[in-house]
mmCIF file of C-alpha atoms in Angstrom:
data_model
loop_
_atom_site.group_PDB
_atom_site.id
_atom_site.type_symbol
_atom_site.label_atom_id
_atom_site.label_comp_id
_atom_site.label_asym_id
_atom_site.label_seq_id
_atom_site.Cartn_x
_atom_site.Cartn_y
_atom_site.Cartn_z
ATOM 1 C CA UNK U 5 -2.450 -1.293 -14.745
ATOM 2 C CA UNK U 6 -5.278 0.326 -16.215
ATOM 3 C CA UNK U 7 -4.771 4.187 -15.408
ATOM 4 C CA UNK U 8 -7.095 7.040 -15.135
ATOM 5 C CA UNK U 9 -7.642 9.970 -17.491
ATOM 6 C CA UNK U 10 -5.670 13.210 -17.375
ATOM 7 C CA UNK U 11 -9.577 14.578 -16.642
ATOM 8 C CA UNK U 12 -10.056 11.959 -14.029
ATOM 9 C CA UNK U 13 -6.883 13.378 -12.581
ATOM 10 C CA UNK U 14 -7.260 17.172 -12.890
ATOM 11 C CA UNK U 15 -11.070 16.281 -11.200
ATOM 12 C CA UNK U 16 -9.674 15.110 -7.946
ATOM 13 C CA UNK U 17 -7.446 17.338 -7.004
ATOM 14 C CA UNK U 18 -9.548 19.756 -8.270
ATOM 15 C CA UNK U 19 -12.018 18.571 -5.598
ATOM 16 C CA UNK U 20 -9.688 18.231 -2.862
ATOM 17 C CA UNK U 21 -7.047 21.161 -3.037
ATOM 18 C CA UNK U 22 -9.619 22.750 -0.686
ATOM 19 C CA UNK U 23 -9.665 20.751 1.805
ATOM 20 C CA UNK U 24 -6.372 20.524 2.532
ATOM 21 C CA UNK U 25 -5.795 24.455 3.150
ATOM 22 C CA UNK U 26 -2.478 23.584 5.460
ATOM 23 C CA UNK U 27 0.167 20.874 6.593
ATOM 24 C CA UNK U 28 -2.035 19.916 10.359
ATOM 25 C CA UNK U 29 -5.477 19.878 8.269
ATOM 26 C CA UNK U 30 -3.815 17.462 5.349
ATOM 27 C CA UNK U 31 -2.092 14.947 8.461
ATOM 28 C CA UNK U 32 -5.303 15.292 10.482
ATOM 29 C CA UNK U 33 -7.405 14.067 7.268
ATOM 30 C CA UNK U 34 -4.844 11.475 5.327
ATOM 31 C CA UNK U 35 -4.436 9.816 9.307
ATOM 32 C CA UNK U 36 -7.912 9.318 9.555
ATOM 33 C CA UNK U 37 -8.569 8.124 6.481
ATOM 34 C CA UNK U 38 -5.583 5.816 5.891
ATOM 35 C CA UNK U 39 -6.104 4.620 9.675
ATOM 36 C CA UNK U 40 -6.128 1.411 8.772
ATOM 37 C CA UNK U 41 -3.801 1.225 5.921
ATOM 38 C CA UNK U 42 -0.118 0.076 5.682
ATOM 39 C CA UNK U 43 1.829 2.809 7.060
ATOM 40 C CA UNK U 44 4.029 2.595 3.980
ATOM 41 C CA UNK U 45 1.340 4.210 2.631
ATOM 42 C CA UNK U 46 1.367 7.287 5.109
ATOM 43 C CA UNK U 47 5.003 7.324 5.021
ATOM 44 C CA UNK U 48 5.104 8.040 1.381
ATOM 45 C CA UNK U 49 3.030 11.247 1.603
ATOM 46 C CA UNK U 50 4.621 15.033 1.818
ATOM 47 C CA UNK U 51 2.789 17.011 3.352
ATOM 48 C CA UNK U 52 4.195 20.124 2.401
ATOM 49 C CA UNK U 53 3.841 22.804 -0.008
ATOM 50 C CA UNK U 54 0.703 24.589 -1.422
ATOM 51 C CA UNK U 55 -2.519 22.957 -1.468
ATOM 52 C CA UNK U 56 -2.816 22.208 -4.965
ATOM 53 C CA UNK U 57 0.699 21.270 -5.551
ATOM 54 C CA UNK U 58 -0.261 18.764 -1.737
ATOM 55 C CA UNK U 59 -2.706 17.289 -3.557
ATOM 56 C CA UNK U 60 -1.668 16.455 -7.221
ATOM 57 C CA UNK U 61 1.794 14.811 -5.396
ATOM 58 C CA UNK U 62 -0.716 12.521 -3.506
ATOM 59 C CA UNK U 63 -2.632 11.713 -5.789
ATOM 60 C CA UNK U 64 0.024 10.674 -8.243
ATOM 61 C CA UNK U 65 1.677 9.399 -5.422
ATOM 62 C CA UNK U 66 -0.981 7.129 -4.731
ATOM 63 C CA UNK U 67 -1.660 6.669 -8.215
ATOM 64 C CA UNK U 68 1.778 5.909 -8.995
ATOM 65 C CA UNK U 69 2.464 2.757 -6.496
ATOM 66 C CA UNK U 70 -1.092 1.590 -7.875
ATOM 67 C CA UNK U 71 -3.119 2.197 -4.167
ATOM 68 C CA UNK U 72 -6.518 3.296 -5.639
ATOM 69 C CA UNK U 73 -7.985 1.801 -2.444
ATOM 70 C CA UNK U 74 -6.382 4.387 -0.463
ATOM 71 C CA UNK U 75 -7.232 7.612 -2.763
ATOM 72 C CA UNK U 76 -10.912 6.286 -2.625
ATOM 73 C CA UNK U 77 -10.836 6.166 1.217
ATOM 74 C CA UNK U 78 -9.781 9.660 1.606
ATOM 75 C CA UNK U 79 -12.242 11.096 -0.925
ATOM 76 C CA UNK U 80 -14.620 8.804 1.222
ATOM 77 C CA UNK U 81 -13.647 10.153 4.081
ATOM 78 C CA UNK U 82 -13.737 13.505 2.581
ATOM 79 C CA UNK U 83 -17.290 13.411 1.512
ATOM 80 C CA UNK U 84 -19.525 14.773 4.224
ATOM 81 C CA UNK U 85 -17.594 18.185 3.455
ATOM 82 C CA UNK U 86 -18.452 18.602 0.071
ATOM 83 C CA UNK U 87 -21.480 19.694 -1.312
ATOM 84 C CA UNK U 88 -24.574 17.772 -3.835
ATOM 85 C CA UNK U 89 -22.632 18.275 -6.848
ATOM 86 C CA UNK U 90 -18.742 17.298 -5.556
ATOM 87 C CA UNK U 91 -20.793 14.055 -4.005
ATOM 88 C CA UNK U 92 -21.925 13.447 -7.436
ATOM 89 C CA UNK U 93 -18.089 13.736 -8.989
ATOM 90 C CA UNK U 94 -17.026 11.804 -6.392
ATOM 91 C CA UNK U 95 -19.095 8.841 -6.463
ATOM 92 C CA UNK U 96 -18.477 8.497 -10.524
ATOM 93 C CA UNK U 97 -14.263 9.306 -9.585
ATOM 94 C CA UNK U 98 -14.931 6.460 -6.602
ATOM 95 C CA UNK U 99 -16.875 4.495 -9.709
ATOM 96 C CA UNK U 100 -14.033 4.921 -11.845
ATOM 97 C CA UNK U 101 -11.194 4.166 -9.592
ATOM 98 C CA UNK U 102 -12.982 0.835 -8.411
ATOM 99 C CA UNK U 103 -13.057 -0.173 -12.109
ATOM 100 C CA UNK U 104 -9.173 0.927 -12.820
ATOM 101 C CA UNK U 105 -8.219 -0.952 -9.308
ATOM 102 C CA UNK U 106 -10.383 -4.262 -10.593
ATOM 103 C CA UNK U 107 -9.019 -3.983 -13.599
ATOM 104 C CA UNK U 108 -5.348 -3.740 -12.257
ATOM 105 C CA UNK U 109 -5.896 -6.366 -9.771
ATOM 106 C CA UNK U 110 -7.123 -8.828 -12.526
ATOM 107 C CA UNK U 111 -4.041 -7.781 -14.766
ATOM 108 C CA UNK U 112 -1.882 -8.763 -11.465
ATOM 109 C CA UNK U 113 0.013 -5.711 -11.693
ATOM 110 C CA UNK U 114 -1.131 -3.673 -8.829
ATOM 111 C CA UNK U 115 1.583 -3.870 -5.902
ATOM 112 C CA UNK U 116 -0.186 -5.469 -2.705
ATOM 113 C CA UNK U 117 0.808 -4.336 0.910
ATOM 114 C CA UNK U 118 2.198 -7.689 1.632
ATOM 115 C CA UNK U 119 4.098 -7.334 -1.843
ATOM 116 C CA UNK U 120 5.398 -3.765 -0.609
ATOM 117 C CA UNK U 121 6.627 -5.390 2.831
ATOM 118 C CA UNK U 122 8.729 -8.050 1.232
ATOM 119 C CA UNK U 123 10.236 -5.537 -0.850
ATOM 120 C CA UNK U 124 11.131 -3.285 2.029
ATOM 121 C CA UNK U 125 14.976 -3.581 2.256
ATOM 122 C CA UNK U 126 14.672 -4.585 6.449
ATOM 123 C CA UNK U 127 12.068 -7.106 6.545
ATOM 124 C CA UNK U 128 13.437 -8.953 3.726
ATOM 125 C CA UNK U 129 16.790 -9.116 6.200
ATOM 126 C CA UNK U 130 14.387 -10.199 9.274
ATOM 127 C CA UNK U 131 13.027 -12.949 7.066
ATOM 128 C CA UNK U 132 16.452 -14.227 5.851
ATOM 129 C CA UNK U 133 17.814 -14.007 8.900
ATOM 130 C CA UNK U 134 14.821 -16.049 10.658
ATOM 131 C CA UNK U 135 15.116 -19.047 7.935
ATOM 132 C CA UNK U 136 18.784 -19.319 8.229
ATOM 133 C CA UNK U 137 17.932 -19.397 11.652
ATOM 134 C CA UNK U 138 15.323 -21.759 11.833
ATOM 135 C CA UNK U 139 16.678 -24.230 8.943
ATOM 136 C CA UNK U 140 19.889 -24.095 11.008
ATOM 137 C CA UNK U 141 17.843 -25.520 14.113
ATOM 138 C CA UNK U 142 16.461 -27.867 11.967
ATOM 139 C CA UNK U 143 19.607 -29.718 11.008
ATOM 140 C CA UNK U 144 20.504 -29.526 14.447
ATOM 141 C CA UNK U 145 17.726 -31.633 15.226
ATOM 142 C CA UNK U 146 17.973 -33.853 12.181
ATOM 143 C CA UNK U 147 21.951 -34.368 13.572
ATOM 144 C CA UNK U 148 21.233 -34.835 17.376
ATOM 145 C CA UNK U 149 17.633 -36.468 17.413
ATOM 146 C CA UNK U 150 18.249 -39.212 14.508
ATOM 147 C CA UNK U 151 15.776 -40.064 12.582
ATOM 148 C CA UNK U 152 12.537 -40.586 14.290
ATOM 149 C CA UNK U 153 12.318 -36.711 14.149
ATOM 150 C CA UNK U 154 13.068 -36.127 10.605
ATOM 151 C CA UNK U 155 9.604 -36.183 9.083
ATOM 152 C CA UNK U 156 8.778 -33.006 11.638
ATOM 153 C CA UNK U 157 12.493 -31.526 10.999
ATOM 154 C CA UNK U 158 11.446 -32.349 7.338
ATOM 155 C CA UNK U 159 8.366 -30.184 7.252
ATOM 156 C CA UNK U 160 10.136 -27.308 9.522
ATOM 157 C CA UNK U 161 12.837 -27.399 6.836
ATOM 158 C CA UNK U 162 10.549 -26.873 3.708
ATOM 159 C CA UNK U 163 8.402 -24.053 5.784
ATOM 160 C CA UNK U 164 11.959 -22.016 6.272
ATOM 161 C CA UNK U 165 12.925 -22.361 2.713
ATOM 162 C CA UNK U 166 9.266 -21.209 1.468
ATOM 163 C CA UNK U 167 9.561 -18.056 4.292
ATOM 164 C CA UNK U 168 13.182 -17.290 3.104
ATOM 165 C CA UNK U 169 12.805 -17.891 -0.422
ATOM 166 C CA UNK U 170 10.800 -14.933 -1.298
ATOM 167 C CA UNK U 171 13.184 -12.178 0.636
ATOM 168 C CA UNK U 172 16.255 -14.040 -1.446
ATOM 169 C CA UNK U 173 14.355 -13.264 -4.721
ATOM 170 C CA UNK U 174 13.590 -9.990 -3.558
ATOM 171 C CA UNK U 175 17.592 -8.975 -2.291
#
């Protein structure tokens, strides 16, 4: 993945440490923001601590699993409180994290939400357990409705394989 500069770095949090003066103001502001994010996203963030050392974990937090989309939201989201100048940083920091994320995303080695939720340890279980499930309902039907159902039973058996197949790789 294409990563940002130290500078680049050291600029955000730079430009948010302020905002986040306290635990309520940083949840009231990262909810908001992330509203309509992945909660694995929200549920990696620590809230505590000072403000600066708040905001340089999440921005290497965010950084780190490769979620520019989400930093950019909550500078977005941050932007009617700063003044001319901190708009001006933050549209070239917005500029430059679009570019990194484009970059990563072409190099296919940004982690996706989806890619996050088949890696979590309990849906990777659900989905095993619901293609055992289903491919053992399939050969039930293949053994008690004979053949005239095995083109359907076919199909239902390839679609549990492809569901389950990814959580097996993952486990």
């Amino acid at each position: 993945m294409a990563a940002i500069t130290r500078d680049t770095f050291q600029e955000i949090t730079e430009l948010l440490t302020p905002l986040f003066p306290d635990e309520d103001s940083r949840a009231a502001i990262i909810y908001v923001a992330l509203y309509d994010r992945d909660s694995y996203v929200i549920d990696q963030i620590d809230f505590s601590g000072s403000a600066r050392h708040f905001t340089a974990r999440l921005v290497k937090t965010l950084l780190d699993t490769g979620d520019h989309d989400s930093l950019i939201a909550i500078l977005q989201a941050m932007y009617n409180q700063m003044g001319a100048h901190q708009r001006a940083e933050v549209d070239r920091i917005i500029q430059a994290l679009a570019t990194t994320s484009t970059d990563a995303i072409m190099d296919s080695n940004i982690v996706s939400s989806s890619e996050r939720q088949r890696r979590h340890p309990l849906l990777n279980l659900i989905r095993i357990t619901f293609g055992v499930l289903f491919g053992i309902s399939v050969a039930w039907v293949l053994v008690t409705e004979g053949s005239s159902e095995s083109v359907t039973a076919l199909i239902m058996a390839t679609a549990a394989f492809f569901i389950t197949a990814p959580a097996l790789r993952e486990s």
